[in-house]
C-alpha cells in the first residue's frame, strides 16, 4: 500500500481525523498534523496497538448490564360452564435487568469531565473577551492621555508665547520710563546752583541721589526696591504659575440652535406624490400638510397620491421653492446626447396601407419572394409585419399594416414611425373607407404618399376611376399637376414592382433621410407578444444608434437587458442599426405596442425609471377609480341595461388592443360591452377565475387555454371562445348583445265592431249591442273605445256574448254583446276596436 496522509487514511477508515491522531499518539506514533505521511510500518504498529487494546478491554471490562429471565409453572383450577372444575397450567415469566454501577459511575464521570471541559472552554473564551476588553480600554486610555498631553503641550506653548510677548512689552515700557526719568533728572541738575565750598558734600549728595530716598543719620539715603522691579517679579511668578497650570478653553454652546429665520427648501415634486412623501421632503409633519390641504378644500389621507399641481400649491403655502420633475427627463437627456452624434444616411421606412383585401400583403409578398398572405387567418393581415429587403439601389424597410376597420390604432402607429406611405388601392374596387382613413393617418403624420394601383391585370380595372376618387380626397397625381406619384402594379404578375421601388427610393433621396449610428440606441415597439420558451418578445424598429445584444433597455413600463436579437427572417444577429426591424428578447414583460425603446447607461437606471412609470400608472389608475356622483348614476344606468362582460387574450399586443377597441365601440344605450381585462399570452387559470367571478366570457384570439385553465373551465362553466379572424369575434359578441336587447312590442288591430244599441243591466252594467264590421273580436284581448274616430278609453273586454251564450270569438258580419270592464259611458255610434300586442326580436 502506498504512503498516505493522516487525513486520507482517516477518510479510508471512516473515522474523524482527531480520533485517528489520538490513536496514533497512544500507539507511540508521533504526528504533528493531518498532512503528515503515514508509512506502512506505522499502520501495522497502529493495528497491533488497537488489537491489544481491544483484547484488554474484552478481558477486563465487566458487562454493562445483566438480564435474568425466570420461569415458573403453576396449576390453577377454573370452573367450567357445566359446573365442573378444570385444572389449567399457567407459566409465569419474570425478566429483570441489573446494571453495572461502575459503568454508570464511569459514564457519569465522563459526562462531568465533558461539562468541566465545556466550562473551562467557556471560561477561556470569557477571559479572552475580558482581556480584549481590557486591552481596548488601555488603548482608549493611552489615546486619551496622548490627546491630553498634546493639548497640554499646545497650551504650554501658547502660554510661553504669551509670556514672551508680555515680557517684551514690559521691557519696552520700562526702558521708556527710564529714559523719561533720566531726562527729568538732567533738567533738574541743570537748574540747581553750583556749591563750590561744599564739594565733598556734593559728592555724597551725588552718590546718595542715586537712591532717591530720604537721608538717614549716617549720611546716606534709604535703599528701597522700585515699583517696576516688584512688578517684574510678580509677572515672573504669574508666568511660572501659567506654566504649571494648563487652562483649556471650551465652547459651552451646543451645536443645535433655534434658527432665527424659517428654512427655505427646494422641494422636488414628480407628477404624482403621496401626502406622506411630500411632508418628508418639506421636513414637516404629515398632519400639518393634511391640515393645510383641508384649508385649501382638498381632502386627502397620508397615503393618498395627489397630482403635481396640488402638491405645488401646498409647497408654496409652506413657503418653499418648487422644482417640478418631468417623467421623461431621462429620455430628453438621451435625445440631447444623440443629437451630438454624426448623422449618416439610412434606409427608408415604408408603410404599406390601404383597404382590406386590396393586395397589400400580396404586393409585399412579391417583393420579398415569400408567401406571407397565405399564412394569415382568413387571408387578412392581423399583425404589423416589418421586413427589410435588398434592392439594386439599396435597402428598404417595409411595414405591412392590417386593413380591417378594427386595426385603426395599428395603422396610426405604422404611419407615425414611417418615412413614406405606399397607399395600395385596388383598380377594380376604388377608394374604400379604410383607404380614406389611411390617407388621414399619413397626413396627420406629415408623411409623403406613393399610390400603388394594384390589380391592373383584372379586366374590370379602371385607373381613371381610382384617380378621380383619390382626387376627391385631395390626393392629386403628378399627371394632373399634383405631388403624388401613381404607380400601376400587379401583385400577381409582378408588373410595375420595379417602378414602384424606384419611386420609393426617389422619394427617399428627396427626403435625405439620415440618422446617427453611434451612441445609445432608440427605437419604437411595433408589436409585442409572449412566446413559450422565449418569454416576452418585442418587434422593435431601430430609429437611431445601434442596438446590441447585452444593452440595458427600457420600453414603456418594462425594462431588461437585450438577451438576443433576431431579424425579419428569424436569423440571430448581434446588432441592429437605424431603420432595421428586429425581435428583442430579454424584457421583463411584453411592452405596449407604440412604446419607445431606449438604451440606458445601466440596468439600475432602467429599473428606476420603469418602476417610477409603473407607480405613476398605478396612481393614475387609482385616481381614476374614485367614483363621483355622475359615475354612480351612470353605473346605475349600466345595471339597469344589459352588459356583456368579456376577457380578451391575444397572441400579440396589437391584436389585443384592436379587439378591445373594436368591442368597446359596439356599446349602445341599451347594451354595453365591458372589457374586464385584456392581455397577451395563453389563457391561464387566473383568467378563468376572473371570468367566473365577473360572469364574463373569454375570447381567445390565436391563443389556447392550458391544462389548468381547461380543468377550471369544466368546474366553473366559463364560456371560452377561440377565434383566428377578428371580425368573427366581433360578430359573435354582436349576437350576444342582440340576445340582451329588449324585444320590440308592436300593436296589431284584429277587429272592429260598431255599437247599435246600449242596454243597462243591474248584473252586467252597460252592455253594447254591436255588429262586428272587420276582423274578429276575441275574448282576453285589449280593446279601445272610439268616438268620432278619437280614442276615449282603453281597457279590456269584460264579457262577450252571442245571444245569451258566452262566446270566445265573434267574426265579422255577426252581432254580439260586448261589455267593457270599468267603463259604462258607451253610446250608440261608438266603435270598439280590438287589438293584440306582438313581441318582435331586435337585432344590432
XYZ file of C-alpha atoms in Angstrom, residues 29-754:
726
model
C 3.467 7.198 16.590
C 4.088 10.946 16.688
C 2.334 13.082 14.088
C 2.054 16.833 14.031
C -0.999 17.328 11.830
C -3.441 15.928 9.290
C -0.998 16.446 6.406
C 1.752 14.147 7.816
C 2.533 10.961 5.875
C 1.970 7.519 7.470
C 4.183 4.647 6.422
C 3.156 1.015 6.191
C 5.161 0.156 9.370
C 3.238 2.847 11.270
C -0.034 1.370 10.039
C 0.978 -2.112 11.283
C 2.004 -0.685 14.662
C -1.365 1.082 14.908
C -3.172 -2.169 14.041
C -1.221 -4.136 16.677
C -1.944 -1.484 19.302
C -5.658 -1.470 18.527
C -5.875 -5.258 18.710
C -4.043 -5.307 22.021
C -6.243 -2.555 23.419
C -9.403 -4.326 22.305
C -8.212 -7.583 23.829
C -7.570 -5.976 27.215
C -10.917 -4.344 27.136
C -12.695 -7.585 26.391
C -10.779 -9.445 29.160
C -11.011 -6.920 31.927
C -14.148 -4.982 31.195
C -17.175 -6.014 33.144
C -20.517 -6.364 31.383
C -22.533 -3.134 31.338
C -25.779 -4.905 32.250
C -27.082 -8.398 33.076
C -30.558 -9.599 32.224
C -32.079 -12.547 34.170
C -35.058 -14.447 32.907
C -37.002 -16.781 35.191
C -39.921 -19.072 34.522
C -42.313 -20.722 36.974
C -45.192 -23.035 36.232
C -48.330 -23.235 38.327
C -51.625 -25.028 38.122
C -54.882 -23.331 38.885
C -58.422 -24.587 38.896
C -61.005 -22.904 36.707
C -64.735 -23.539 36.893
C -66.239 -24.567 33.603
C -69.661 -23.798 32.198
C -71.031 -27.218 33.158
C -70.046 -26.596 36.817
C -67.094 -28.968 36.914
C -63.649 -27.657 37.881
C -60.819 -27.868 35.406
C -57.071 -27.613 36.048
C -55.092 -25.224 33.841
C -51.265 -24.924 33.693
C -50.016 -21.323 33.866
C -46.445 -20.298 33.148
C -45.207 -17.130 34.887
C -42.229 -15.440 33.294
C -40.127 -12.783 35.032
C -37.376 -10.691 33.435
C -35.014 -8.459 35.416
C -32.099 -6.364 34.207
C -29.192 -5.399 36.525
C -26.922 -2.500 35.545
C -23.226 -2.326 36.407
C -22.775 0.535 38.879
C -19.145 1.019 37.884
C -20.213 1.538 34.303
C -22.766 4.130 35.370
C -20.187 5.856 37.549
C -17.746 5.854 34.643
C -20.348 7.395 32.338
C -21.248 9.998 34.949
C -17.552 10.786 35.411
C -17.111 11.199 31.669
C -20.144 13.477 31.491
C -18.777 15.520 34.392
C -15.393 15.768 32.640
C -17.140 16.891 29.458
C -19.063 19.531 31.413
C -15.811 20.659 33.069
C -14.132 20.915 29.690
C -17.003 22.963 28.312
C -16.928 25.190 31.380
C -13.156 25.606 31.004
C -13.563 26.494 27.334
C -16.293 28.984 28.204
C -14.085 30.449 30.934
C -11.223 30.686 28.458
C -13.459 32.469 25.969
C -14.723 34.799 28.690
C -11.184 35.518 29.871
C -10.110 36.173 26.302
C -13.017 38.580 25.845
C -12.195 40.299 29.139
C -8.560 40.540 28.106
C -9.520 42.059 24.761
C -11.848 44.475 26.551
C -9.065 45.433 28.969
C -6.671 45.936 26.058
C -9.244 48.086 24.325
C -9.764 50.153 27.474
C -5.992 50.524 27.897
C -5.682 51.604 24.288
C -8.502 54.124 24.764
C -6.861 55.385 27.969
C -3.454 55.741 26.266
C -5.074 57.542 23.343
C -6.909 59.832 25.751
C -3.683 60.549 27.692
C -1.866 61.219 24.453
C -4.537 63.682 23.367
C -4.444 65.367 26.807
C -0.637 65.568 26.657
C -0.786 67.118 23.215
C -3.388 69.594 24.467
C -1.172 70.444 27.494
C 1.869 70.906 25.298
C -0.091 73.130 22.993
C -1.411 75.164 25.940
C 2.122 75.495 27.417
C 3.444 76.631 24.071
C 0.699 79.226 23.834
C 1.381 80.355 27.418
C 5.124 80.585 26.666
C 4.445 82.704 23.595
C 2.094 84.933 25.580
C 4.675 85.305 28.382
C 7.408 86.252 25.910
C 5.157 88.831 24.298
C 4.209 90.229 27.763
C 7.879 90.379 28.828
C 8.818 92.234 25.656
C 6.043 94.763 26.264
C 7.143 95.236 29.888
C 10.808 95.730 28.901
C 9.782 98.274 26.342
C 7.646 100.124 28.897
C 10.467 100.042 31.488
C 13.022 101.374 29.018
C 10.665 104.167 28.032
C 10.077 105.116 31.698
C 13.836 105.048 32.484
C 14.590 107.312 29.533
C 11.862 109.676 30.649
C 13.196 109.700 34.193
C 16.771 110.382 33.066
C 15.613 113.335 31.002
C 13.738 114.730 34.022
C 16.809 114.382 36.316
C 19.054 116.010 33.751
C 16.790 119.028 33.628
C 16.722 119.184 37.465
C 20.548 119.158 37.780
C 20.898 121.908 35.264
C 18.547 124.167 37.243
C 20.387 123.748 40.669
C 23.079 126.449 41.693
C 26.680 125.308 41.960
C 28.058 124.929 45.527
C 31.891 125.019 45.396
C 32.859 125.186 49.147
C 30.972 122.021 49.982
C 32.313 119.866 47.211
C 32.623 116.638 49.300
C 29.035 117.030 50.419
C 28.123 117.490 46.867
C 29.787 114.155 46.039
C 27.945 112.479 48.848
C 24.789 114.000 47.522
C 25.606 112.787 44.089
C 26.213 109.336 45.496
C 23.074 109.288 47.528
C 20.966 110.829 44.818
C 21.037 107.585 43.059
C 18.978 106.067 45.857
C 16.275 108.730 45.549
C 15.199 108.312 49.179
C 15.246 110.451 52.360
C 18.662 110.958 54.062
C 19.442 108.905 57.161
C 21.524 109.805 60.191
C 24.521 108.055 58.620
C 24.540 110.485 55.729
C 23.006 108.140 53.110
C 19.554 107.670 51.719
C 17.304 104.647 52.249
C 17.558 101.970 49.585
C 14.176 100.516 48.587
C 13.002 98.461 45.646
C 11.494 100.316 42.744
C 7.945 99.599 41.694
C 8.876 98.221 38.287
C 11.201 95.580 39.819
C 8.445 94.274 42.057
C 6.098 94.217 39.111
C 8.658 92.237 37.166
C 8.875 89.713 39.982
C 5.109 89.376 40.100
C 4.925 88.916 36.344
C 7.573 86.187 36.554
C 5.569 84.412 39.247
C 2.404 84.647 37.219
C 4.247 83.315 34.180
C 5.538 80.403 36.281
C 2.088 79.666 37.567
C 0.756 79.753 33.988
C 3.359 77.190 33.011
C 2.385 74.908 35.853
C -1.431 75.174 35.373
C -2.934 74.480 31.936
C -6.293 76.026 31.138
C -8.154 74.541 28.119
C -10.795 76.829 26.690
C -14.025 75.048 25.698
C -17.080 76.337 23.886
C -20.056 75.712 26.155
C -22.656 76.368 23.439
C -24.432 73.305 21.977
C -24.433 72.628 18.230
C -28.234 72.758 17.706
C -29.672 76.228 17.982
C -33.099 77.525 17.136
C -32.925 79.124 13.672
C -33.629 82.803 13.660
C -35.451 82.612 10.256
C -37.605 79.924 8.598
C -35.640 77.457 6.429
C -36.387 77.705 2.709
C -36.034 74.382 0.907
C -36.132 73.304 -2.721
C -38.764 70.566 -2.934
C -38.753 68.264 -5.954
C -42.246 67.183 -6.999
C -42.888 64.379 -9.503
C -46.101 64.104 -11.463
C -47.739 62.171 -8.605
C -46.678 62.073 -4.941
C -48.240 60.878 -1.717
C -49.012 63.254 1.140
C -46.563 61.473 3.456
C -43.706 61.714 0.951
C -44.453 65.404 0.361
C -44.311 66.041 4.116
C -40.946 64.258 4.352
C -39.495 66.357 1.550
C -40.611 69.559 3.269
C -39.424 68.289 6.702
C -42.807 68.906 8.312
C -45.331 66.644 9.953
C -47.885 64.920 7.775
C -50.822 66.195 9.837
C -49.695 69.778 9.149
C -49.804 69.058 5.399
C -53.248 67.457 5.734
C -54.474 70.456 7.755
C -53.197 72.852 5.096
C -54.876 70.841 2.331
C -58.152 70.858 4.261
C -57.970 74.661 4.418
C -57.499 74.603 0.640
C -60.574 72.408 0.242
C -58.747 69.183 -0.603
C -59.452 66.096 1.485
C -56.627 63.537 1.453
C -55.078 60.894 3.679
C -51.391 60.359 4.393
C -51.026 57.576 1.788
C -53.208 59.126 -0.896
C -51.428 60.283 -4.075
C -52.022 63.833 -5.252
C -51.210 65.435 -8.575
C -48.341 67.780 -9.285
C -50.406 70.987 -9.341
C -51.976 70.325 -5.943
C -48.597 69.453 -4.455
C -47.130 72.689 -5.839
C -49.837 74.750 -4.156
C -49.161 73.004 -0.832
C -45.396 73.544 -1.059
C -45.835 77.219 -1.920
C -48.240 77.568 1.018
C -45.405 76.447 3.306
C -43.049 78.980 1.692
C -40.686 76.552 -0.071
C -39.430 76.572 -3.660
C -40.966 74.063 -6.086
C -38.956 72.051 -8.617
C -41.294 70.216 -10.981
C -39.876 66.918 -12.190
C -40.729 65.514 -15.590
C -41.029 61.806 -16.152
C -39.220 61.932 -19.487
C -36.164 63.750 -18.137
C -34.042 60.686 -18.867
C -35.409 60.448 -22.408
C -34.768 64.149 -23.002
C -31.199 63.725 -21.817
C -30.737 60.754 -24.139
C -32.192 62.725 -27.040
C -29.842 65.602 -26.292
C -26.894 63.198 -26.250
C -27.989 61.615 -29.505
C -28.234 64.964 -31.292
C -24.500 65.448 -30.895
C -23.722 62.262 -32.874
C -22.927 62.439 -36.590
C -25.928 61.555 -38.767
C -25.369 59.144 -41.649
C -27.702 58.104 -44.495
C -30.155 55.330 -43.603
C -32.661 53.121 -45.351
C -36.215 54.499 -45.770
C -39.039 53.044 -43.685
C -42.044 52.406 -45.907
C -45.516 51.528 -44.580
C -47.967 49.768 -46.875
C -51.523 50.894 -46.096
C -54.905 50.516 -47.719
C -58.311 48.872 -47.538
C -58.739 45.254 -46.537
C -58.221 42.739 -49.363
C -56.725 45.315 -51.740
C -53.488 43.322 -52.035
C -51.097 44.985 -49.551
C -49.567 41.781 -48.227
C -49.577 40.150 -51.676
C -47.628 43.106 -53.039
C -45.114 42.853 -50.227
C -45.077 39.095 -50.736
C -43.967 39.540 -54.330
C -41.266 41.934 -53.207
C -39.981 39.551 -50.525
C -40.416 36.444 -52.697
C -42.223 34.697 -49.830
C -45.765 33.622 -49.166
C -46.966 35.755 -46.292
C -50.660 36.348 -47.069
C -51.360 32.617 -47.187
C -50.183 32.313 -43.577
C -52.643 34.895 -42.238
C -56.010 33.633 -40.999
C -58.825 34.493 -43.404
C -56.317 35.980 -45.860
C -56.193 39.292 -43.955
C -53.247 40.734 -42.052
C -53.842 40.937 -38.314
C -50.316 41.842 -37.177
C -47.843 44.564 -38.019
C -45.173 42.828 -40.069
C -41.796 44.539 -40.517
C -39.335 43.339 -43.168
C -36.116 44.655 -44.723
C -35.410 43.893 -48.388
C -32.358 44.407 -50.572
C -32.774 46.182 -53.901
C -30.313 47.118 -56.583
C -30.181 50.683 -55.270
C -30.185 49.987 -51.528
C -32.193 48.644 -48.634
C -35.865 49.389 -47.921
C -37.708 48.588 -44.705
C -41.361 47.679 -45.254
C -44.102 47.711 -42.604
C -47.323 45.900 -43.502
C -50.372 47.128 -41.580
C -53.821 45.485 -41.359
C -56.637 46.904 -43.418
C -59.567 45.808 -41.276
C -61.546 48.571 -39.603
C -60.681 47.235 -36.154
C -56.952 47.872 -36.627
C -57.154 51.668 -36.730
C -54.623 52.185 -33.955
C -52.162 49.810 -35.622
C -52.365 51.757 -38.877
C -51.872 55.036 -36.999
C -48.848 53.549 -35.252
C -47.401 52.446 -38.584
C -47.878 55.917 -40.063
C -46.080 57.636 -37.179
C -42.917 55.522 -37.440
C -42.634 55.632 -41.216
C -40.935 57.890 -43.739
C -43.051 57.060 -46.805
C -46.571 55.640 -47.067
C -47.428 53.365 -50.001
C -51.193 53.573 -50.414
C -52.460 50.400 -52.112
C -55.755 50.865 -53.970
C -57.406 48.067 -55.948
C -58.082 49.144 -59.524
C -61.345 47.195 -59.584
C -62.629 48.409 -56.220
C -61.555 52.047 -55.912
C -61.370 54.143 -52.776
C -62.906 52.496 -49.694
C -63.361 53.629 -46.039
C -60.020 52.253 -44.848
C -58.321 53.916 -47.821
C -59.620 57.306 -46.692
C -58.571 56.532 -43.129
C -55.031 55.635 -44.290
C -54.816 58.961 -46.145
C -55.824 60.808 -42.967
C -53.197 58.950 -40.920
C -50.487 59.807 -43.446
C -51.446 63.475 -43.436
C -51.558 63.572 -39.646
C -48.013 62.190 -39.570
C -46.915 64.593 -42.372
C -45.589 61.710 -44.472
C -45.450 61.704 -48.313
C -47.727 59.236 -50.138
C -46.917 56.980 -53.095
C -50.060 55.425 -54.597
C -49.770 51.849 -55.872
C -52.810 50.997 -58.014
C -52.998 47.208 -57.672
C -54.848 44.527 -59.642
C -54.369 46.201 -63.028
C -54.332 42.728 -64.596
C -58.071 42.295 -63.952
C -60.481 43.060 -66.819
C -62.649 45.321 -64.651
C -59.668 47.509 -63.627
C -60.384 51.247 -64.029
C -57.383 53.524 -63.390
C -59.249 56.723 -64.161
C -61.876 55.913 -61.573
C -59.142 55.466 -58.960
C -57.565 58.804 -59.953
C -60.897 60.592 -59.735
C -61.758 59.061 -56.353
C -58.346 59.958 -54.917
C -58.602 63.433 -56.404
C -61.744 63.951 -54.344
C -59.626 63.167 -51.272
C -57.090 65.838 -52.346
C -54.535 63.223 -53.448
C -53.587 64.718 -56.826
C -51.423 62.697 -59.287
C -48.341 64.201 -60.867
C -50.023 63.944 -64.278
C -52.648 66.375 -63.062
C -50.109 68.794 -61.602
C -50.035 67.325 -58.114
C -47.177 65.966 -55.999
C -48.286 62.335 -55.557
C -46.693 59.563 -57.614
C -49.115 56.968 -59.077
C -47.644 53.579 -59.990
C -49.877 50.891 -61.555
C -48.767 47.460 -60.316
C -49.953 43.887 -60.216
C -49.054 41.795 -57.191
C -49.995 38.617 -59.078
C -47.915 39.120 -62.244
C -45.268 41.436 -60.781
C -45.884 44.221 -63.285
C -44.765 47.662 -62.096
C -42.929 46.386 -58.981
C -39.540 47.719 -60.126
C -41.057 51.091 -60.973
C -42.647 51.202 -57.511
C -39.288 50.517 -55.804
C -37.626 53.220 -57.924
C -40.326 55.697 -56.929
C -39.818 54.847 -53.259
C -36.040 55.319 -53.483
C -36.504 58.555 -55.435
C -38.794 59.893 -52.719
C -36.240 58.809 -50.093
C -33.462 60.745 -51.891
C -35.647 63.854 -51.826
C -36.245 63.434 -48.073
C -32.465 62.973 -47.436
C -33.023 60.505 -44.591
C -30.200 60.366 -42.019
C -29.714 59.005 -38.515
C -26.735 58.651 -36.152
C -25.282 55.160 -35.838
C -23.176 55.857 -32.745
C -24.340 56.420 -29.206
C -27.220 54.961 -27.261
C -29.833 53.351 -29.487
C -33.528 54.228 -29.576
C -36.487 52.688 -31.351
C -40.223 52.105 -31.246
C -42.097 48.919 -30.356
C -44.231 47.858 -33.333
C -45.603 44.677 -31.760
C -45.063 42.536 -28.676
C -46.030 39.061 -27.559
C -45.192 36.334 -25.051
C -43.857 33.152 -26.633
C -43.402 29.851 -24.905
C -39.712 29.140 -24.332
C -38.656 32.678 -25.311
C -40.640 34.848 -22.930
C -41.587 38.450 -23.826
C -40.711 39.247 -27.452
C -40.906 42.812 -28.801
C -40.689 43.707 -32.501
C -38.671 46.933 -32.497
C -37.836 49.327 -35.316
C -34.499 50.998 -34.540
C -34.660 54.746 -35.209
C -31.149 55.854 -34.216
C -27.970 54.383 -32.789
C -27.010 50.725 -32.848
C -28.878 48.233 -30.681
C -26.559 45.453 -29.482
C -27.003 42.281 -27.503
C -26.414 42.946 -23.799
C -27.610 46.579 -23.835
C -29.789 47.613 -20.857
C -33.063 48.902 -22.300
C -36.355 50.389 -21.146
C -39.625 50.189 -23.105
C -42.595 51.908 -21.540
C -43.141 50.319 -18.132
C -40.853 47.354 -18.860
C -37.084 47.077 -18.593
C -34.382 44.480 -19.051
C -31.221 43.602 -20.898
C -31.160 42.548 -24.544
C -30.661 38.791 -24.440
C -30.891 38.123 -28.171
C -31.754 39.887 -31.453
C -33.466 38.283 -34.477
C -34.026 39.856 -37.892
C -37.170 39.537 -40.033
C -36.065 36.129 -41.384
C -35.596 34.695 -37.867
C -31.793 34.741 -38.038
C -29.992 35.801 -34.868
C -27.905 38.973 -35.194
C -25.571 40.737 -32.790
C -26.557 44.337 -33.591
C -29.172 46.354 -35.429
C -28.689 49.786 -36.964
C -31.180 52.521 -37.889
C -34.267 51.513 -39.933
C -33.756 47.830 -39.132
C -36.627 45.835 -37.587
C -35.573 43.209 -35.042
C -37.207 40.957 -32.454
C -35.823 41.739 -28.993
C -35.697 39.164 -26.178
C -34.924 39.904 -22.552
C -37.572 42.374 -21.344
C -39.350 41.886 -18.018
C -42.765 41.683 -19.725
C -44.396 42.405 -23.062
C -44.448 46.213 -23.548
C -47.348 48.054 -25.111
C -47.238 48.493 -28.869
C -46.150 52.038 -29.673
C -43.864 52.434 -26.633
C -40.438 53.963 -27.190
C -37.479 51.664 -26.548
C -34.369 53.378 -25.202
C -30.914 52.083 -24.317
C -29.691 53.499 -20.978
C -26.356 53.561 -19.213
C -27.110 50.868 -16.644
C -29.797 48.359 -15.825
C -30.217 50.036 -12.441
C -31.286 53.290 -14.102
C -33.668 51.365 -16.377
C -35.209 49.665 -13.348
C -35.671 53.000 -11.536
C -37.436 54.659 -14.478
C -39.602 51.579 -15.167
C -40.679 51.276 -11.542
C -41.413 55.002 -11.437
C -43.600 54.682 -14.541
C -45.392 51.659 -13.087
C -46.063 53.554 -9.867
C -47.338 56.557 -11.788
C -49.621 54.354 -13.907
C -50.920 52.690 -10.758
C -51.544 56.058 -9.093
C -53.351 57.371 -12.148
C -55.472 54.241 -12.288
C -56.309 54.539 -8.596
C -57.120 58.214 -9.001
C -59.402 57.326 -11.915
C -61.105 54.646 -9.846
C -62.521 57.281 -7.472
C -66.223 57.483 -8.159
C -68.087 60.734 -8.467
C -71.817 61.324 -8.311
C -72.073 61.245 -12.110
C -70.234 57.897 -12.181
C -72.678 56.468 -9.647
C -75.672 57.448 -11.784
C -74.014 56.072 -14.914
C -73.283 52.824 -13.083
C -76.948 52.615 -12.036
C -77.852 53.057 -15.679
C -75.482 50.251 -16.657
C -77.056 47.929 -14.112
C -80.496 48.679 -15.483
C -79.287 47.925 -19.025
C -77.632 44.790 -20.394
C -73.880 44.323 -20.077
C -71.766 41.794 -21.986
C -68.556 41.246 -19.985
C -65.578 39.802 -21.876
C -61.949 38.974 -21.158
C -59.633 39.307 -24.173
C -56.442 37.250 -24.546
C -54.482 37.573 -27.798
C -51.187 36.410 -29.216
C -49.732 39.909 -29.687
C -50.303 43.271 -28.065
C -51.612 44.950 -31.205
C -54.352 42.388 -31.755
C -55.458 42.637 -28.122
C -55.578 46.422 -28.434
C -57.527 46.307 -31.711
C -60.018 43.743 -30.384
C -60.520 45.706 -27.158
C -61.190 48.948 -29.047
C -63.495 47.258 -31.561
C -65.588 45.634 -28.842
C -65.790 48.912 -26.930
C -67.302 50.619 -29.992
C -70.179 48.098 -30.080
C -71.781 49.526 -26.924
C -75.199 51.148 -27.239
C -77.578 52.855 -24.837
C -79.316 49.566 -24.074
C -76.487 47.013 -24.222
C -72.837 47.732 -23.476
C -69.671 45.664 -23.856
C -67.389 45.759 -20.810
C -63.836 44.507 -21.332
C -62.842 43.249 -17.886
C -59.252 42.504 -18.827
C -57.058 42.201 -21.913
C -53.605 40.724 -22.169
C -51.063 38.806 -24.185
C -50.398 35.080 -23.926
C -52.346 31.887 -23.381
C -55.462 31.584 -21.241
C -54.449 30.769 -17.660
C -56.301 29.554 -14.605
C -56.375 33.074 -13.169
C -58.202 34.296 -16.293
C -60.841 31.587 -15.819
C -61.183 32.503 -12.135
C -61.646 36.179 -13.036
C -64.232 35.294 -15.683
C -66.118 33.114 -13.210
C -66.160 35.891 -10.611
C -67.235 38.628 -13.042
C -69.609 36.400 -15.084
C -67.667 37.164 -18.253
C -66.866 35.186 -21.366
C -63.284 34.664 -22.521
C -62.240 35.477 -26.103
C -59.028 33.731 -27.145
C -57.531 35.311 -30.275
C -54.914 32.943 -31.728
C -54.248 31.553 -28.215
C -55.414 28.479 -26.313
C -56.026 27.556 -22.678
C -53.528 25.465 -20.721
C -54.417 22.271 -18.836
C -55.090 24.030 -15.518
C -57.357 26.537 -17.235
C -59.270 23.764 -19.054
C -59.954 21.925 -15.797
C -61.066 25.201 -14.187
C -63.403 25.844 -17.133
C -65.077 22.484 -16.590
C -65.608 23.185 -12.900
C -66.837 26.771 -13.275
C -68.731 26.517 -16.562
C -66.978 29.539 -18.097
C -67.754 30.259 -21.767
C -64.483 30.352 -23.754
C -64.448 31.068 -27.498
C -61.423 30.731 -29.797
C -61.020 32.922 -32.885
C -58.389 33.489 -35.540
C -60.185 36.203 -37.540
C -61.114 39.402 -35.759
C -64.462 40.077 -37.432
C -65.709 36.626 -36.397
C -65.120 37.552 -32.759
C -66.881 40.881 -33.262
C -69.885 39.200 -34.915
C -70.260 36.699 -32.057
C -70.224 39.478 -29.471
C -72.875 41.279 -31.533
C -75.049 38.151 -31.339
C -74.611 38.036 -27.568
C -75.615 41.696 -27.364
C -78.644 41.011 -29.535
C -79.837 38.421 -27.015
C -79.821 41.081 -24.297
C -81.856 43.584 -26.298
C -85.421 44.044 -25.098
C -87.891 42.847 -27.752
C -89.887 45.412 -29.665
C -93.641 45.317 -28.916
C -95.962 46.105 -31.822
C -99.738 46.504 -31.704
C -101.899 44.880 -34.380
C -105.642 45.665 -34.866
C -107.549 42.381 -35.204
C -111.177 43.567 -35.301
C -113.673 46.468 -35.256
C -117.267 46.496 -34.003
C -119.931 49.248 -34.257
